[in-house]
Coordinates of C-alpha atoms and ligand atoms in Angstrom, one line a residue:
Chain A
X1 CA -86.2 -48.3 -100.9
X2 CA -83.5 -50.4 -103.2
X3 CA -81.6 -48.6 -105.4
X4 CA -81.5 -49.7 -109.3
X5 CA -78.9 -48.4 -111.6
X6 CA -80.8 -47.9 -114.8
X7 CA -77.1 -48.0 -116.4
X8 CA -76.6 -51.2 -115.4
X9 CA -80.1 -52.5 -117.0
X10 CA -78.7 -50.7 -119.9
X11 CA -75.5 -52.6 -119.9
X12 CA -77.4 -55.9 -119.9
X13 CA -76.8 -56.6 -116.1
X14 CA -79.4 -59.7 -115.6
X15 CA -79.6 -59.1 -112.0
X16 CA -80.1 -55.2 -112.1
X17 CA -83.0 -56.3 -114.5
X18 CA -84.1 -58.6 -112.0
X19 CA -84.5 -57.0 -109.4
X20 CA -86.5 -53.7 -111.3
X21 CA -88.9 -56.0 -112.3
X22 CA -89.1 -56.9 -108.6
X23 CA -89.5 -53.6 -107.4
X24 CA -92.3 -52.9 -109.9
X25 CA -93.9 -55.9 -109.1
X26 CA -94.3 -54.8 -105.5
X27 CA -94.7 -51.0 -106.0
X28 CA -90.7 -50.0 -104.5
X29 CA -90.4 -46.7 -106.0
X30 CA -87.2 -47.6 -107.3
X31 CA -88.3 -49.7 -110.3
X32 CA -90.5 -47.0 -111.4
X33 CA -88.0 -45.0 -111.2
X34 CA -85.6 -46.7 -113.3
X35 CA -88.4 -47.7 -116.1
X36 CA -88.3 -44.1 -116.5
X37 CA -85.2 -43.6 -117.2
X38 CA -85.1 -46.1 -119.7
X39 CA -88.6 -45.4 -121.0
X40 CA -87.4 -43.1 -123.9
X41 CA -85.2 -46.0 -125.1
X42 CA -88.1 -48.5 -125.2
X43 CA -90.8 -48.8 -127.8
X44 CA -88.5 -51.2 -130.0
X45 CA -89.2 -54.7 -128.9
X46 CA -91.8 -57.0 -130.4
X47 CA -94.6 -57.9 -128.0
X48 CA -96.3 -61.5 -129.0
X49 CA -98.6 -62.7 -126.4
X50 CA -99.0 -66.8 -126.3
X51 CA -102.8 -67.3 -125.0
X52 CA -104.9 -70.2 -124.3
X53 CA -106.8 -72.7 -122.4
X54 CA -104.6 -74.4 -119.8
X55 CA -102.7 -77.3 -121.1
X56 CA -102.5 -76.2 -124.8
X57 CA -99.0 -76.4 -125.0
X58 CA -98.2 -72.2 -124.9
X59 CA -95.1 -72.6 -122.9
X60 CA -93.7 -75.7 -125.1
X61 CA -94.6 -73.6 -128.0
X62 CA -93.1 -70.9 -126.8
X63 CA -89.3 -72.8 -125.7
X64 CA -89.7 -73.6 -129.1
X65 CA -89.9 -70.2 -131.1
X66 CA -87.9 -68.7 -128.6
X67 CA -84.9 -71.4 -129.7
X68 CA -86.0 -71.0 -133.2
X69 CA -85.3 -67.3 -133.3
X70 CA -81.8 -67.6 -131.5
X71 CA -81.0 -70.3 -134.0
X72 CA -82.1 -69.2 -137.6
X73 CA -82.0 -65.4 -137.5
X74 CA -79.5 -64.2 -139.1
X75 CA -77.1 -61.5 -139.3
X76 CA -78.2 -60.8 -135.4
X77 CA -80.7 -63.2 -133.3
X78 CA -82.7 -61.1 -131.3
X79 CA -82.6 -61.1 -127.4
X80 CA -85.5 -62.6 -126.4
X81 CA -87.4 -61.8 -123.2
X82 CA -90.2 -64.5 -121.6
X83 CA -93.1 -63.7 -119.4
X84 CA -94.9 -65.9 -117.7
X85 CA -98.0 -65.1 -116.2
X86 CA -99.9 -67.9 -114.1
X87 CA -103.0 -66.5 -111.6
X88 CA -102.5 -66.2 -108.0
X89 CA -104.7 -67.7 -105.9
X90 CA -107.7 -65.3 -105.1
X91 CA -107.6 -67.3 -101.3
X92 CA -104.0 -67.0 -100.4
X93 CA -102.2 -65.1 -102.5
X94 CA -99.9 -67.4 -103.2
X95 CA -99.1 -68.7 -106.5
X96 CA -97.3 -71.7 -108.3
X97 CA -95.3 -70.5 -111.0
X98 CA -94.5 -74.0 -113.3
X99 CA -93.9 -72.5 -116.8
X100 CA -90.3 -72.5 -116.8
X101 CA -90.4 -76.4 -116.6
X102 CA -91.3 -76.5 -120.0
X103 CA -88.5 -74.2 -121.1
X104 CA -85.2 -75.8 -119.5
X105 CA -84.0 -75.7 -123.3
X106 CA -83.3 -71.9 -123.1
X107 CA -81.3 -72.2 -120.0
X108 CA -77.5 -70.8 -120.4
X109 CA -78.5 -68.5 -123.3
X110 CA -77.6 -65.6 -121.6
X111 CA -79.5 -63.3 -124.1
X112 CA -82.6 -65.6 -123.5
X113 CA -84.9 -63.7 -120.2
X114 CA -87.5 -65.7 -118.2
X115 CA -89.7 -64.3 -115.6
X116 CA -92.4 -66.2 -114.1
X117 CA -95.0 -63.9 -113.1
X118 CA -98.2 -64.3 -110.7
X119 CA -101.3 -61.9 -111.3
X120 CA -101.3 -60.6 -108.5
X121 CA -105.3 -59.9 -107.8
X122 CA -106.1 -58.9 -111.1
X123 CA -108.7 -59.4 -112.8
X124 CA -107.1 -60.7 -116.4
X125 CA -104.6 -63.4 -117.2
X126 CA -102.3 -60.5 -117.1
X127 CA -101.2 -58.8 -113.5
X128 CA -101.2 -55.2 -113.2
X129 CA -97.2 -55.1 -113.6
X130 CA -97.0 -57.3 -117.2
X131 CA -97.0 -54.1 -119.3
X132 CA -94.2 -52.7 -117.1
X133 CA -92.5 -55.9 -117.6
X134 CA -92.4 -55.7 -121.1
X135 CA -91.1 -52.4 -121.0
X136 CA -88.2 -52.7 -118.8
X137 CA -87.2 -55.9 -120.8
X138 CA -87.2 -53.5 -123.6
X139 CA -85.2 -51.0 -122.2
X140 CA -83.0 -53.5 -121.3
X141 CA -82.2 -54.3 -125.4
X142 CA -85.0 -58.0 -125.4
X143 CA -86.2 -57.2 -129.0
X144 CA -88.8 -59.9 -128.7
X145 CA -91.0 -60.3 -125.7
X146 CA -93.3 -63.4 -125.5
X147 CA -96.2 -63.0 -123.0
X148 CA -97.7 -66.2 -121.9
X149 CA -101.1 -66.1 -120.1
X150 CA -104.3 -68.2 -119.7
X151 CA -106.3 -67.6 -122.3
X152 CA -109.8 -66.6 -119.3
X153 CA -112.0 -63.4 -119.3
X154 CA -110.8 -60.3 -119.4
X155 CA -107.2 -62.0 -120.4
X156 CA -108.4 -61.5 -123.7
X157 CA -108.9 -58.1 -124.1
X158 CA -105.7 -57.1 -121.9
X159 CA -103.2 -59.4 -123.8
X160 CA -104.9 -57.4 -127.3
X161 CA -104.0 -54.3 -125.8
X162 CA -100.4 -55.2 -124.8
X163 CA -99.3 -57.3 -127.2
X164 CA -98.3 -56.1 -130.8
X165 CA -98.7 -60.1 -132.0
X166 CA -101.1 -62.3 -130.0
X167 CA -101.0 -66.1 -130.6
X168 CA -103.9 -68.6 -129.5
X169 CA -103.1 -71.9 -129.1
X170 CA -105.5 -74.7 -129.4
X171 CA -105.2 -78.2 -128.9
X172 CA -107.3 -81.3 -129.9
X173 CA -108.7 -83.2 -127.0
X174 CA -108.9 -81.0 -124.4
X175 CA -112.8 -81.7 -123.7
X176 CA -112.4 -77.9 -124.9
X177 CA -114.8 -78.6 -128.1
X178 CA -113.4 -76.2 -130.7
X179 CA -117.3 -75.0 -131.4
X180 CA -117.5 -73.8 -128.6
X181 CA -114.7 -71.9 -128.7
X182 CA -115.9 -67.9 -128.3
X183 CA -115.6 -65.1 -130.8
X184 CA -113.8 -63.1 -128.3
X185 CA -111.2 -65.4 -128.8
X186 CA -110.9 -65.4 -132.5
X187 CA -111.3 -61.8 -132.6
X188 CA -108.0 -61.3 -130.8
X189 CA -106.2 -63.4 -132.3
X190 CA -103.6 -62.7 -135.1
X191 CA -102.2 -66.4 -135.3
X192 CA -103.5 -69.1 -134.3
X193 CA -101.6 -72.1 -133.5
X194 CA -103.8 -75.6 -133.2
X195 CA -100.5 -77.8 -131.0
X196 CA -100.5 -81.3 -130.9
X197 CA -101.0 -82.0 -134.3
X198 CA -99.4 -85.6 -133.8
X199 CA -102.7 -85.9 -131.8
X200 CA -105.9 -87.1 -133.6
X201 CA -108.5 -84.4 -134.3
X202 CA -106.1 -82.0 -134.9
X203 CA -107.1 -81.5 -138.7
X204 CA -110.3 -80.8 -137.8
X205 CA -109.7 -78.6 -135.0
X206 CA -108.0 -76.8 -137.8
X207 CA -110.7 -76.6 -140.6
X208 CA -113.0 -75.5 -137.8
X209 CA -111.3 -72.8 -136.7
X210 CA -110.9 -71.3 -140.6
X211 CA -114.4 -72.1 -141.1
X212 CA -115.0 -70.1 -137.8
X213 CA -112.5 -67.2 -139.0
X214 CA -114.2 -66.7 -142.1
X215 CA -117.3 -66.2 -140.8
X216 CA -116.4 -63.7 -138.4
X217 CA -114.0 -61.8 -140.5
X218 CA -116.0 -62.3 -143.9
X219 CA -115.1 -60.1 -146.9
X220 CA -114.6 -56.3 -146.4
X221 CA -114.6 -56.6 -142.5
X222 CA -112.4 -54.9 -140.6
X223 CA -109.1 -57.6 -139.8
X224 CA -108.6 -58.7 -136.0
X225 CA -105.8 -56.4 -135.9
X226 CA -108.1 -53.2 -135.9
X227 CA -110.9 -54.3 -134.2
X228 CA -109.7 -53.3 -131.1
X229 CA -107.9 -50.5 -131.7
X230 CA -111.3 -48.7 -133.5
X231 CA -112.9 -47.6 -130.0
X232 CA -111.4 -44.9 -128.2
X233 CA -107.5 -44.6 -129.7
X234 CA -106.1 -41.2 -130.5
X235 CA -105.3 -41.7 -134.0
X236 CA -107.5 -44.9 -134.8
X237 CA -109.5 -42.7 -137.5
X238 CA -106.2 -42.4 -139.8
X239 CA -105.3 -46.4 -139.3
X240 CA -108.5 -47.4 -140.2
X241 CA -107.8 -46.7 -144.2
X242 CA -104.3 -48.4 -144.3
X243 CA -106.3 -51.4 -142.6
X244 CA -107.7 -52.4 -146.4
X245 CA -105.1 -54.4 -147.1
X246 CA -105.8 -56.6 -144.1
X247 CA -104.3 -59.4 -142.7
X248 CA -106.1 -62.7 -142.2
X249 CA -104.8 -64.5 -139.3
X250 CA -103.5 -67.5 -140.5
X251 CA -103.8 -71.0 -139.0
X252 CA -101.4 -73.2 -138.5
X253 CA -100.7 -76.6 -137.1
X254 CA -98.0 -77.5 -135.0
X255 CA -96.5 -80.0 -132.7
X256 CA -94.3 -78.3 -130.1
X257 CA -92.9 -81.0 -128.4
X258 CA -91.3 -81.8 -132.0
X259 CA -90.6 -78.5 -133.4
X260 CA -92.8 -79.1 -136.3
X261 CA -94.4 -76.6 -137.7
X262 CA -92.1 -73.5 -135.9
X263 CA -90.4 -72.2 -138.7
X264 CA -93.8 -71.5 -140.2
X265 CA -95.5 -70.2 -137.0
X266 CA -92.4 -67.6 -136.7
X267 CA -92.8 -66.6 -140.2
X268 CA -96.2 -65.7 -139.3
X269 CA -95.2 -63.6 -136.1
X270 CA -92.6 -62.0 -138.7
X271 CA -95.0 -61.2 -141.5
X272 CA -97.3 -60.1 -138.8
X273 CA -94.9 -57.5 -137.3
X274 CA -94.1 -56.9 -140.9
X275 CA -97.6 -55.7 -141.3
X276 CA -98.3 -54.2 -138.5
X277 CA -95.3 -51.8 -139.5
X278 CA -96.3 -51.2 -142.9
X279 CA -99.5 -50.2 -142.0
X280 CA -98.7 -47.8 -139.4
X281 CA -100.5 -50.3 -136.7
X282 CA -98.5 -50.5 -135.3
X283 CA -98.1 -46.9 -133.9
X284 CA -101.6 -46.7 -133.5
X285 CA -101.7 -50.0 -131.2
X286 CA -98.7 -48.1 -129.7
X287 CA -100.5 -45.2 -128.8
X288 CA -103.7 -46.9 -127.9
X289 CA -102.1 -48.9 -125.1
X290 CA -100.6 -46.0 -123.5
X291 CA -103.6 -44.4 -123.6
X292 CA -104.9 -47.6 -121.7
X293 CA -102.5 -47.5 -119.2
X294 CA -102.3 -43.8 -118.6
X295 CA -106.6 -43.5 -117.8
X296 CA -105.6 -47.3 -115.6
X297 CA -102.8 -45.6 -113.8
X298 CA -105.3 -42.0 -113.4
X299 CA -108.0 -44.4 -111.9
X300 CA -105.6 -46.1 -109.6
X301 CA -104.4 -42.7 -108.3
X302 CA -107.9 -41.0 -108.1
X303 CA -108.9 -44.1 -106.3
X304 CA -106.2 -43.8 -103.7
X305 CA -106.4 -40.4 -103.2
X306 CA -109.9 -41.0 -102.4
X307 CA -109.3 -43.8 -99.9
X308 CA -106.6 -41.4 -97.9
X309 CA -108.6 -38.3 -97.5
X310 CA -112.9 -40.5 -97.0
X311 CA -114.1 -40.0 -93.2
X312 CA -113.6 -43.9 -92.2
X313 CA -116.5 -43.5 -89.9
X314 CA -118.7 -41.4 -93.0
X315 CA -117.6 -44.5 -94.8
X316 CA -119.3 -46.3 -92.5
X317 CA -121.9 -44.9 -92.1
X318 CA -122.9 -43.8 -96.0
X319 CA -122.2 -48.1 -96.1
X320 CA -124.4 -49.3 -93.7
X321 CA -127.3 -46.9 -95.3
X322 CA -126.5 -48.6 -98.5
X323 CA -126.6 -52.1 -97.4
X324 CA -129.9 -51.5 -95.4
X325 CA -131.0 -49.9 -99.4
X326 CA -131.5 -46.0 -97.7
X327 CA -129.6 -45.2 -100.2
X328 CA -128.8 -45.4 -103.4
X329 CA -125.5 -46.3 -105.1
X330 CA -125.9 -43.2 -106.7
X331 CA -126.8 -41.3 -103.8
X332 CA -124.2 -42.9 -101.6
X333 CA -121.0 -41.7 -103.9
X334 CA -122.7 -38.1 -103.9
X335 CA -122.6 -38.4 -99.9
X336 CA -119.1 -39.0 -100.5
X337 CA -117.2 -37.1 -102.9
Chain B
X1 CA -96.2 -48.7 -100.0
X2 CA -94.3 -51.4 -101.3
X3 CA -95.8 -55.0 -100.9
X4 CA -93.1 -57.9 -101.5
X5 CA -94.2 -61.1 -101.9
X6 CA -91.9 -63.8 -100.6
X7 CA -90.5 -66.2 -103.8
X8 CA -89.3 -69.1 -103.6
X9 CA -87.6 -71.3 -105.9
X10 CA -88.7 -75.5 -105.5
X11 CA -85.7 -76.9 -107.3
X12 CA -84.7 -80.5 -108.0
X13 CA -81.1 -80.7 -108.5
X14 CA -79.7 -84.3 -109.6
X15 CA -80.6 -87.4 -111.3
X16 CA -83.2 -88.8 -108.7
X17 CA -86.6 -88.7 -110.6
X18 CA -89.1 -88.5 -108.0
X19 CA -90.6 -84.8 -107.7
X20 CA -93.5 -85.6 -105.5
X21 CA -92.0 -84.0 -102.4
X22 CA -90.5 -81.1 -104.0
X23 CA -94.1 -80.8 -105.6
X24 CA -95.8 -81.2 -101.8
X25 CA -94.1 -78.5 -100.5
X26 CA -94.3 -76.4 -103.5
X27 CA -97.8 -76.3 -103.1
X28 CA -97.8 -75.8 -99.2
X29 CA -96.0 -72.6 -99.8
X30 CA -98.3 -71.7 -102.3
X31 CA -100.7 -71.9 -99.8
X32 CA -99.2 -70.2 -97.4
X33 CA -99.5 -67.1 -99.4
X34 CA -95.9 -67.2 -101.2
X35 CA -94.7 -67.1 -105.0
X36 CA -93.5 -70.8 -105.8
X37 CA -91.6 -71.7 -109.2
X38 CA -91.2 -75.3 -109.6
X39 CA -88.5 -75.9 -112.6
X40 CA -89.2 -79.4 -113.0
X41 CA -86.3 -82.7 -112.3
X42 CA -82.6 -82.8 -113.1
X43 CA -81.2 -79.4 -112.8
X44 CA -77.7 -78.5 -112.4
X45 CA -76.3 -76.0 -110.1
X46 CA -76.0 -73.7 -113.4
X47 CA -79.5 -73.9 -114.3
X48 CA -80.6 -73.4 -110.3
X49 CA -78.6 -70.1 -110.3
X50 CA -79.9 -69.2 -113.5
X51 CA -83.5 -69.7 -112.7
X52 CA -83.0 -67.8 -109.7
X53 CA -81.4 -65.0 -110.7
X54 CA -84.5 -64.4 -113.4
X55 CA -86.9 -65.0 -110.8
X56 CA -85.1 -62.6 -108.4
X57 CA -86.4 -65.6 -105.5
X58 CA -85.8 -65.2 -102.1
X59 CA -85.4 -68.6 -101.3
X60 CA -84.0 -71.8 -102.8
X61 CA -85.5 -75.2 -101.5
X62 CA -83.6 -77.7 -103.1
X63 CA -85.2 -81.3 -103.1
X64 CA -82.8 -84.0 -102.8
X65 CA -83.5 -87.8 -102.6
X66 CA -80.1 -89.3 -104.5
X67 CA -77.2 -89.0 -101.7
X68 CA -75.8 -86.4 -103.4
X69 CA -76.4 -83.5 -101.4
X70 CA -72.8 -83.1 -100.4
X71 CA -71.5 -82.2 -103.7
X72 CA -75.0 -80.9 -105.2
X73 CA -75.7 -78.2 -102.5
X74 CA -72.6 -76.6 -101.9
X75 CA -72.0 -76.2 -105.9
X76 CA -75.6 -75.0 -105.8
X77 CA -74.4 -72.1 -102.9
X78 CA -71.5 -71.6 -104.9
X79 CA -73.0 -70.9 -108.2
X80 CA -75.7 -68.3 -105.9
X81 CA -72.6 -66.7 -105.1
X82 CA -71.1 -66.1 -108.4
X83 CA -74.2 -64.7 -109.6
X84 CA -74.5 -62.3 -107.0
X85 CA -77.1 -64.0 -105.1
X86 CA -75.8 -64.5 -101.7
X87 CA -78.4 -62.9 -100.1
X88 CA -80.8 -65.8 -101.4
X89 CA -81.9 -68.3 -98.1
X90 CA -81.3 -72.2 -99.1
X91 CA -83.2 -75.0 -97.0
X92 CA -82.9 -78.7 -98.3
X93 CA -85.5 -81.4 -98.5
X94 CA -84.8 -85.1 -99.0
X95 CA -82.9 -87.8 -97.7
X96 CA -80.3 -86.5 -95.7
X97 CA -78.4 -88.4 -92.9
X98 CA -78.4 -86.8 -89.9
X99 CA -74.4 -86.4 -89.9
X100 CA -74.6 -84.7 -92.9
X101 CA -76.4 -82.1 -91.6
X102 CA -73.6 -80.0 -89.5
X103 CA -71.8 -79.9 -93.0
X104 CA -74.5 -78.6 -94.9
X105 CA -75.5 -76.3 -92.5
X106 CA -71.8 -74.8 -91.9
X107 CA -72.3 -74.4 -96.1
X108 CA -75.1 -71.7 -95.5
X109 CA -77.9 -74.0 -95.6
X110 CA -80.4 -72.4 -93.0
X111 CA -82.4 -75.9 -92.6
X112 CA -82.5 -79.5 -93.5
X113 CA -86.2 -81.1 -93.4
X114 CA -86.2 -85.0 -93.4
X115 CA -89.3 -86.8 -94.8
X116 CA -92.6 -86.4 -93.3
X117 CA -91.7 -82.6 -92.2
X118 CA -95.1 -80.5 -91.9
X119 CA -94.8 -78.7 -94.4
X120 CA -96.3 -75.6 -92.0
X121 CA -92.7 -75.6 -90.6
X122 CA -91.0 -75.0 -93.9
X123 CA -93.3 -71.8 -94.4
X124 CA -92.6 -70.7 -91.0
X125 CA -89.5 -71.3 -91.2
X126 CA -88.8 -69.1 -94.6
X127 CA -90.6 -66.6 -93.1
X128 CA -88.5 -66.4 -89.8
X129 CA -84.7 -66.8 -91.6
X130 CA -86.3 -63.8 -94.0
X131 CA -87.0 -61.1 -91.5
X132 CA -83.9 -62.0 -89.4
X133 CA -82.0 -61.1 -92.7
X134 CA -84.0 -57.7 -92.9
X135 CA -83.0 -56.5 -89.4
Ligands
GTP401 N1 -98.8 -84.7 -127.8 C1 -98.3 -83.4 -127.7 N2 -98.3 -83.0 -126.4 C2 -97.8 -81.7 -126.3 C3 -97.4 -80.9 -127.3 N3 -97.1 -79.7 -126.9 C4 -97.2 -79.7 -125.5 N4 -97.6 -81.0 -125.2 C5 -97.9 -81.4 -123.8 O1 -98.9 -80.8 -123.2 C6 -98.7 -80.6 -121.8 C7 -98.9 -79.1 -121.5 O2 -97.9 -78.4 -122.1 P1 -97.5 -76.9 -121.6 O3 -96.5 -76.3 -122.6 O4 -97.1 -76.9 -120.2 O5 -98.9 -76.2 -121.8 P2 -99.4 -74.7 -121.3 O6 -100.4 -74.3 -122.2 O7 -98.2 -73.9 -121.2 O8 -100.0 -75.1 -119.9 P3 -100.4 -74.0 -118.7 O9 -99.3 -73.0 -118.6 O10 -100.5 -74.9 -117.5 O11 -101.7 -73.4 -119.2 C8 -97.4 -81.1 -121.5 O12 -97.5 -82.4 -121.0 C9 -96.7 -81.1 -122.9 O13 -95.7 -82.1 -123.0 C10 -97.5 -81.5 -128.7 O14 -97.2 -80.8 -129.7 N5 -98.0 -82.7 -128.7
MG402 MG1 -97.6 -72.8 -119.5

């Protein structure tokens, strides 16, 4: 087991930083270990997941708002932290991590923090470790965290839960026909960015997509902001009065490769988190994603407390029964329990 | 149970423009069940460093085609080594005359694949120069 000095992660050592994401990345006791000693620190930094088909432009977007906030915020630009998830591959493991190519402009900003990420087997965009990411990059003093993922199943719903802000990007001309485009989608989405607006179709893509949004949001409906949060969280019954004043995700073109459109988009993310505060959402989406994790992270242990003490041969055996249909699934888990 | 995955960092240090080797083996290593970031063409020993510090790799292949290996890679090591890194394996791809070699190995290079290498090698290779380092 490595050691990690939580002090040092504290102090703004990049490599101690490093090298606890590394650890909880491939479950070394010792970054868990120093996420919680810096776990009552965190709970500060600004989580904005980027999401979206592949080839939208999220990590060009990205590079840019991430240079945009170092440049224009003043008294104190915030640090900013990066993630980058890309999926492994389910065959070999392996992964090719390429994000960072679009971000070369952020290299030798020493309070700018990339980590290329692979998911690792799960079944998301995001890998199990992303939240825990987050978190150490807080503790570590990144007051804005983007989380770039592939916009693809269940990437949806866990970028949602982790992100205070999430961003989907569209683009025109992606064969990716913005009709098409499904509600989950929209529903998560607090901004959305249509990129490449230099390309044709881009106006369009636009108008669509408001079109889209006011249908699903309509008049009097709960914003995208809340939808999430109304099943299951702790305190989502008190949040749910504050939501009235609402927030309609805006829409906003932009061409990333340029920089046009940025300062607006970071507005948005600023009015957002604006919002979200004033609201007490913030809180609540606070509290709903620890819940999250904490029944993930009971189901995990359950799990492999389960694998270590099941007869391998009952296993077996109670398997082959099912797969010749003697038993049921049903009957098979009371076998054994 | 910890379960480390080997990362590697493809990087393309210097002014030569052509990435489809360092892209080739990139993609071999991702098959061979490793971690590859690929940080795109003209990166300067800085900006190596820097991406593998944040990426807390394993291994640095650097990919070089211009005849600039001798000053490239050892500012390359040397930069590793002001950032801590020296425990980070570096093999080089390209071009490289064969009397070079001796030099760039004495530098801390652990290997020097010409063109045409199988790339099966290079992932056998990283595997073998990271479990001598773990004994
Ligand atoms: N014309 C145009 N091209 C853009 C714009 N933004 C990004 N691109 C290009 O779109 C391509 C993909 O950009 P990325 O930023 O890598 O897209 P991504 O969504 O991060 O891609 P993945 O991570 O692979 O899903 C690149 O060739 C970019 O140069 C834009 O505003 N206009
Ligand atoms: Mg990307």
């Amino acid at each position: 087991m490595t050691r990690i000095d939580p002090d040092a992660i504290r102090r703004g050592d990049r490599l101690a930083l490093s090298r606890a994401l590394t650890a909880i990345e491939s479950n070394d006791p010792a970054g868990q270990a120093a996420l919680a000693a810096l776990f009552p620190e965190t709970g500060k930094a600004h989580l904005v997941g980027v999401t979206g088909s592949p080839g939208t432009g999220k990590s060009t977007l990205v590079n840019q708002l991430a240079r945009y906030f170092r440049q224009n915020q003043s008294p104190k630009p915030p640090k900013v932290g990066i993630i980058a998830v890309d999926p492994s591959s389910p065959f070999t493991g392996g992964a090719l991590l390429g994000d960072r190519i679009r971000m070369q402009d952020l290299i030798g900003d020493p309070e700018i923090f990339i980590r290329s990420m692979a998911s690792r087997g799960a079944l998301g965009g995001l890998s199990h470790s992303t939240a825990a990411f987050a978190t150490l990059m807080d503790g570590a003093g990144y007051d804005l965290i983007f989380i770039e993922t592939v916009g693809a199943g269940q990437a949806e719903v866990d970028i949602a839960q982790l992100a205070h802000t999430v961003i989907v990007v569209e683009a025109p001309g992606l064969g990716d026909d913005i009709q098409a485009i499904k509600a989950g989608i929209l529903e998560i989405a607090d901004i959305l960015a249509v990129n490449k607006a230099d390309l044709p179709g881009s106006e369009n893509a636009a108008r669509a997509l408001r079109m889209m949004l006011e249908m699903a949001h309509g008049k009097g409906s709960l914003p995208a902001a809340g939808k999430h949060l109304r099943s299951g969280s702790p305190i989502g019954q008190e949040v749910t009065q504050s939501l009235d004043q609402g927030w309609d995700p805006p829409v906003q073109l932009v061409t990333a490769t340029e920089g046009d459109g940025i300062p607006e988009l970071a507005e948005a993310i600023q009015s957002h988190q604006a919002y979200l505060q004033s609201t007490g959402l913030w809180q609540a989406k606070e509290a709903f994603r620890l819940q999250k994790d904490l029944e993930a992270l009971v189901r995990d242990t359950l799990m492999e407390h389960w694998r270590e003490q099941v007869d391998e041969d009952r296993f077996a055996e109670v398997l082959t029964d099912l797969v010749h249909h003697k038993l049921s699934p049903a009957e098979a888990l009371q076998l054994l329990l | 149970m910890t379960d480390r995955k080997i990362r590697v960092l493809i990087a393309k240090p210097g002014l030569d423009g052509h990435d489809r080797g360092a892209k080739v083996v990139a993609r071999a290593l991702r098959d061979a069940g490793m971690e590859v970031i690929y940080t795109g063409l003209r990166q300067t020993p800085e900006m190596i460093a820097e991406a593998a510090l944040q990426e807390d790799v394993d291994v640095v292949g650097m990919s070089i085609l211009s005849g600039a290996h001798n000053a490239l890679v050892p500012a390359v090591i040397d930069k590793l080594a002001e950032y801590g890194l020296d425990g980070v394996k570096v093999f080089v791809g390209g071009i490289i005359p064969e009397d070079d070699v001796p030099g760039l190995m004495e530098k801390g290079v652990y290997a020097v694949y010409g063109p045409g290498t199988d790339t099966q090698i290079v992932a056998e290779e990283i595997k073998a120069a990271l479990s001598q380092s773990a004994n």
